[in-house]
């Protein structure tokens, strides 16, 4: 069972950059539920989208899989025959815990769990690729190259599901969304100190971009249809479809 997230509950002399280490793994389910508005809905609907778009005999990728929430959602919803899920995360602690999660799951769809940087993993014969709050941790200069590799590895008619914390061009709206997100966290039991220290730890580690930037980049690498299917405050999920001809 997940522990309660109190990593930032006490004053820290120096707030280090956020890392997916053992301390985060131990509290991750609690942390993400209390920090990301709409997370449960996003994960559940990833299963619904995979049910629609997964093609027989293809691979479905969960890149930045953490504890395999999106993997499990796909595993229990995909009806297409001969599919395999490839779940990739570069945190050894996350992967080790994810092995336990997968072992306890009753789903029958094969899952290949890989501990590696997603930039090094070959994307091939894919019909569904998920980047669920993953791209935001990748250096901005590397993001288009990663998306190009995903696009090239997708079958025609395949989809990318991209969930991200987003920024806004309008400064007033940006500040409003940040304030509402912080209110969401306080309503979920985080103190002002925890909110402030977590924000400091993510600075220069999680780099959000506007939805317009995401759309343009996805179009640039070749996706024919790109749009938002979910948004709550400054958290959004997009679907990008590769033309089937």
Short mmCIF file of C-alpha atoms in Angstrom, two decimals:
data_model
loop_
_atom_site.label_atom_id
_atom_site.label_comp_id
_atom_site.label_asym_id
_atom_site.label_seq_id
_atom_site.Cartn_x
_atom_site.Cartn_y
_atom_site.Cartn_z
CA UNK A 1 0.00 0.00 0.00
CA UNK A 2 1.24 3.49 -0.85
CA UNK A 3 2.42 5.72 1.98
CA UNK A 4 1.21 9.28 2.39
CA UNK A 5 3.35 11.85 0.63
CA UNK A 6 5.11 13.99 3.25
CA UNK A 7 8.41 14.46 1.42
CA UNK A 8 8.15 18.25 1.61
CA UNK A 9 6.25 18.49 4.90
CA UNK A 10 9.23 19.74 6.92
CA UNK A 11 11.47 22.73 6.14
CA UNK A 12 14.41 21.75 3.95
CA UNK A 13 17.63 23.72 4.19
CA UNK A 14 18.13 23.26 0.46
CA UNK A 15 15.43 22.00 -1.91
CA UNK A 16 17.09 19.71 -4.43
CA UNK A 17 15.78 19.03 -7.92
CA UNK A 18 12.93 16.56 -8.15
CA UNK A 19 13.97 12.95 -8.83
CA UNK A 20 12.02 9.72 -9.16
CA UNK A 21 14.02 8.01 -6.42
CA UNK A 22 12.95 5.50 -3.78
CA UNK A 23 11.40 8.16 -1.56
CA UNK A 24 9.11 9.24 -4.41
CA UNK A 25 8.33 5.65 -5.43
CA UNK A 26 7.16 4.88 -1.90
CA UNK A 27 4.53 7.64 -1.99
CA UNK A 28 3.94 8.00 -5.73
CA UNK A 29 0.27 6.91 -5.97
CA UNK A 30 -0.67 9.27 -3.15
CA UNK A 31 1.49 12.07 -4.56
CA UNK A 32 0.07 12.00 -8.06
CA UNK A 33 -3.56 11.66 -6.96
CA UNK A 34 -3.23 14.68 -4.68
CA UNK A 35 -1.17 16.73 -7.14
CA UNK A 36 -2.62 16.19 -10.63
CA UNK A 37 -6.27 17.18 -11.11
CA UNK A 38 -8.11 14.67 -13.28
CA UNK A 39 -5.39 12.02 -13.08
CA UNK A 40 -7.79 9.15 -12.40
CA UNK A 41 -9.99 10.16 -15.33
CA UNK A 42 -7.00 10.52 -17.67
CA UNK A 43 -5.69 7.05 -16.80
CA UNK A 44 -9.11 5.42 -17.20
CA UNK A 45 -9.70 7.11 -20.55
CA UNK A 46 -6.27 6.00 -21.80
CA UNK A 47 -7.72 2.52 -21.49
CA UNK A 48 -10.78 3.59 -23.47
CA UNK A 49 -8.66 5.20 -26.20
CA UNK A 50 -6.44 2.12 -26.40
CA UNK A 51 -9.55 -0.04 -26.72
CA UNK A 52 -10.51 1.97 -29.78
CA UNK A 53 -7.13 2.38 -31.48
CA UNK A 54 -5.05 -0.70 -30.62
CA UNK A 55 -4.52 -2.80 -33.74
CA UNK A 56 -4.20 -6.57 -33.86
CA UNK A 57 -0.62 -7.81 -33.76
CA UNK A 58 0.79 -4.42 -32.71
CA UNK A 59 2.66 -2.96 -29.77
CA UNK A 60 1.33 -0.37 -27.34
CA UNK A 61 3.98 1.71 -25.57
CA UNK A 62 3.77 3.38 -22.16
CA UNK A 63 6.80 5.70 -22.13
CA UNK A 64 7.65 6.97 -18.66
CA UNK A 65 5.44 4.26 -17.21
CA UNK A 66 6.21 4.87 -13.49
CA UNK A 67 4.07 2.31 -11.62
CA UNK A 68 2.26 1.24 -14.81
CA UNK A 69 -1.12 2.89 -14.20
CA UNK A 70 -1.59 3.58 -17.92
CA UNK A 71 -0.21 0.15 -18.78
CA UNK A 72 -2.81 -1.53 -16.58
CA UNK A 73 -5.59 0.63 -18.02
CA UNK A 74 -4.62 -0.52 -21.52
CA UNK A 75 -4.07 -4.11 -20.43
CA UNK A 76 -7.64 -4.45 -19.21
CA UNK A 77 -9.34 -2.69 -22.14
CA UNK A 78 -7.56 -3.77 -25.33
CA UNK A 79 -9.59 -6.39 -27.23
CA UNK A 80 -7.35 -6.63 -30.32
CA UNK A 81 -5.62 -9.99 -30.71
CA UNK A 82 -1.86 -10.42 -30.50
CA UNK A 83 -1.06 -7.10 -28.83
CA UNK A 84 1.86 -6.51 -26.49
CA UNK A 85 2.49 -3.57 -24.14
CA UNK A 86 6.00 -2.20 -23.74
CA UNK A 87 6.34 -0.15 -20.53
CA UNK A 88 9.49 1.95 -20.24
CA UNK A 89 10.87 3.91 -17.28
CA UNK A 90 14.40 5.07 -16.50
CA UNK A 91 14.04 4.89 -12.69
CA UNK A 92 15.28 1.53 -11.35
CA UNK A 93 13.26 2.05 -8.18
CA UNK A 94 10.07 2.65 -10.19
CA UNK A 95 10.67 -0.38 -12.39
CA UNK A 96 11.32 -2.64 -9.41
CA UNK A 97 8.07 -1.58 -7.75
CA UNK A 98 6.22 -1.83 -11.08
CA UNK A 99 7.27 -5.47 -11.39
CA UNK A 100 5.43 -6.16 -8.16
CA UNK A 101 2.38 -4.23 -9.37
CA UNK A 102 2.27 -6.18 -12.63
CA UNK A 103 2.78 -9.51 -10.90
CA UNK A 104 -0.27 -8.88 -8.73
CA UNK A 105 -2.44 -7.89 -11.71
CA UNK A 106 -4.87 -10.35 -13.29
CA UNK A 107 -4.59 -9.01 -16.83
CA UNK A 108 -3.52 -11.45 -19.54
CA UNK A 109 -2.07 -9.09 -22.16
CA UNK A 110 1.74 -9.51 -22.25
CA UNK A 111 3.73 -6.62 -20.77
CA UNK A 112 7.43 -6.09 -21.40
CA UNK A 113 8.86 -3.87 -18.66
CA UNK A 114 12.02 -2.03 -19.68
CA UNK A 115 14.36 0.02 -17.48
CA UNK A 116 15.97 2.49 -19.87
CA UNK A 117 15.80 6.06 -21.16
CA UNK A 118 12.90 6.31 -23.56
CA UNK A 119 15.20 8.03 -26.06
CA UNK A 120 17.06 4.73 -26.42
CA UNK A 121 14.03 2.49 -26.90
CA UNK A 122 13.10 1.56 -30.45
CA UNK A 123 9.48 2.35 -31.29
CA UNK A 124 8.22 -0.10 -33.89
CA UNK A 125 4.97 -1.70 -35.03
CA UNK A 126 3.10 0.59 -32.64
CA UNK A 127 -0.61 1.41 -32.73
CA UNK A 128 -0.81 3.28 -29.40
CA UNK A 129 1.92 5.28 -27.66
CA UNK A 130 1.36 6.96 -24.29
CA UNK A 131 3.43 9.80 -22.86
CA UNK A 132 1.53 10.41 -19.63
CA UNK A 133 3.19 13.40 -17.92
CA UNK A 134 6.58 12.30 -19.28
CA UNK A 135 7.63 14.69 -22.06
CA UNK A 136 7.61 17.61 -19.59
CA UNK A 137 10.69 16.12 -17.89
CA UNK A 138 12.64 15.82 -21.16
CA UNK A 139 14.87 18.76 -22.21
CA UNK A 140 12.93 20.98 -24.62
CA UNK A 141 15.57 20.65 -27.34
CA UNK A 142 15.10 16.87 -27.41
CA UNK A 143 11.29 16.76 -27.52
CA UNK A 144 10.70 17.01 -31.26
CA UNK A 145 13.23 14.27 -32.00
CA UNK A 146 11.46 11.94 -29.56
CA UNK A 147 8.07 12.70 -31.10
CA UNK A 148 9.49 12.10 -34.59
CA UNK A 149 10.72 8.66 -33.52
CA UNK A 150 7.29 7.88 -32.10
CA UNK A 151 5.53 9.04 -35.26
CA UNK A 152 7.86 7.01 -37.47
CA UNK A 153 7.28 3.90 -35.33
CA UNK A 154 3.48 4.16 -35.42
CA UNK A 155 1.35 2.21 -37.84
CA UNK A 156 -1.00 4.21 -40.07
CA UNK A 157 -4.07 5.01 -37.98
CA UNK A 158 -2.00 4.83 -34.79
CA UNK A 159 -2.25 7.36 -31.99
CA UNK A 160 -0.10 9.19 -29.49
CA UNK A 161 -1.71 10.16 -26.18
CA UNK A 162 0.24 13.06 -24.69
CA UNK A 163 -0.56 14.32 -21.19
CA UNK A 164 1.30 17.35 -19.87
CA UNK A 165 1.30 20.17 -17.39
CA UNK A 166 0.85 23.18 -19.66
CA UNK A 167 1.65 26.88 -19.67
CA UNK A 168 -0.43 29.77 -21.03
CA UNK A 169 0.57 32.71 -23.19
CA UNK A 170 -1.64 35.12 -21.26
CA UNK A 171 0.19 35.97 -18.04
CA UNK A 172 -2.97 36.63 -16.03
CA UNK A 173 -4.46 33.31 -17.09
CA UNK A 174 -1.18 31.55 -16.32
CA UNK A 175 -1.18 32.92 -12.78
CA UNK A 176 -4.85 32.04 -12.31
CA UNK A 177 -4.28 28.41 -13.36
CA UNK A 178 -1.26 28.14 -11.06
CA UNK A 179 -3.26 29.54 -8.16
CA UNK A 180 -6.14 27.13 -8.84
CA UNK A 181 -3.74 24.20 -9.01
CA UNK A 182 -2.20 25.19 -5.69
CA UNK A 183 -5.70 25.48 -4.21
CA UNK A 184 -6.39 21.95 -5.46
CA UNK A 185 -3.28 20.71 -3.67
CA UNK A 186 -4.18 22.50 -0.44
CA UNK A 187 -7.68 21.02 -0.62
CA UNK A 188 -5.99 17.61 -0.79
CA UNK A 189 -4.11 18.21 2.44
CA UNK A 190 -0.83 19.76 1.32
CA UNK A 191 0.42 22.68 3.42
CA UNK A 192 1.67 25.99 2.04
CA UNK A 193 5.20 24.82 2.88
CA UNK A 194 4.75 21.59 0.94
CA UNK A 195 3.32 23.43 -2.06
CA UNK A 196 6.18 25.93 -2.06
CA UNK A 197 8.97 23.38 -1.60
CA UNK A 198 7.55 21.02 -4.24
CA UNK A 199 7.29 23.93 -6.68
CA UNK A 200 10.94 24.81 -5.99
CA UNK A 201 12.04 21.20 -6.51
CA UNK A 202 10.35 21.06 -9.93
CA UNK A 203 11.76 24.37 -11.18
CA UNK A 204 14.06 23.72 -14.15
CA UNK A 205 13.17 19.99 -13.95
CA UNK A 206 9.59 20.05 -15.22
CA UNK A 207 9.38 22.52 -18.12
CA UNK A 208 5.77 23.15 -19.28
CA UNK A 209 4.89 24.50 -22.71
CA UNK A 210 1.71 25.93 -24.19
CA UNK A 211 -0.84 23.80 -25.99
CA UNK A 212 -0.04 25.80 -29.11
CA UNK A 213 3.61 24.73 -28.97
CA UNK A 214 2.60 21.11 -28.48
CA UNK A 215 0.16 21.24 -31.40
CA UNK A 216 2.73 22.81 -33.73
CA UNK A 217 5.40 20.27 -32.81
CA UNK A 218 3.05 17.32 -33.27
CA UNK A 219 1.99 18.65 -36.67
CA UNK A 220 5.62 19.24 -37.62
CA UNK A 221 6.56 15.59 -37.10
CA UNK A 222 3.64 14.45 -39.28
CA UNK A 223 0.51 13.87 -37.21
CA UNK A 224 -2.57 14.65 -39.29
CA UNK A 225 -5.03 15.29 -36.46
CA UNK A 226 -4.11 16.85 -33.11
CA UNK A 227 -6.35 18.18 -30.35
CA UNK A 228 -7.06 18.26 -26.63
CA UNK A 229 -9.44 15.64 -25.25
CA UNK A 230 -9.09 16.53 -21.55
CA UNK A 231 -8.08 19.59 -19.53
CA UNK A 232 -8.35 20.65 -15.91
CA UNK A 233 -6.59 23.88 -14.91
CA UNK A 234 -2.99 23.63 -16.19
CA UNK A 235 -3.07 19.88 -16.86
CA UNK A 236 -4.15 18.60 -20.26
CA UNK A 237 -4.11 15.50 -22.43
CA UNK A 238 -3.94 15.51 -26.21
CA UNK A 239 -4.50 12.87 -28.86
CA UNK A 240 -2.48 12.91 -32.07
CA UNK A 241 -3.49 10.59 -34.91
CA UNK A 242 -1.30 9.33 -37.74
CA UNK A 243 -3.18 9.32 -41.05
CA UNK A 244 -4.22 5.82 -42.14
CA UNK A 245 -3.28 6.38 -45.76
#
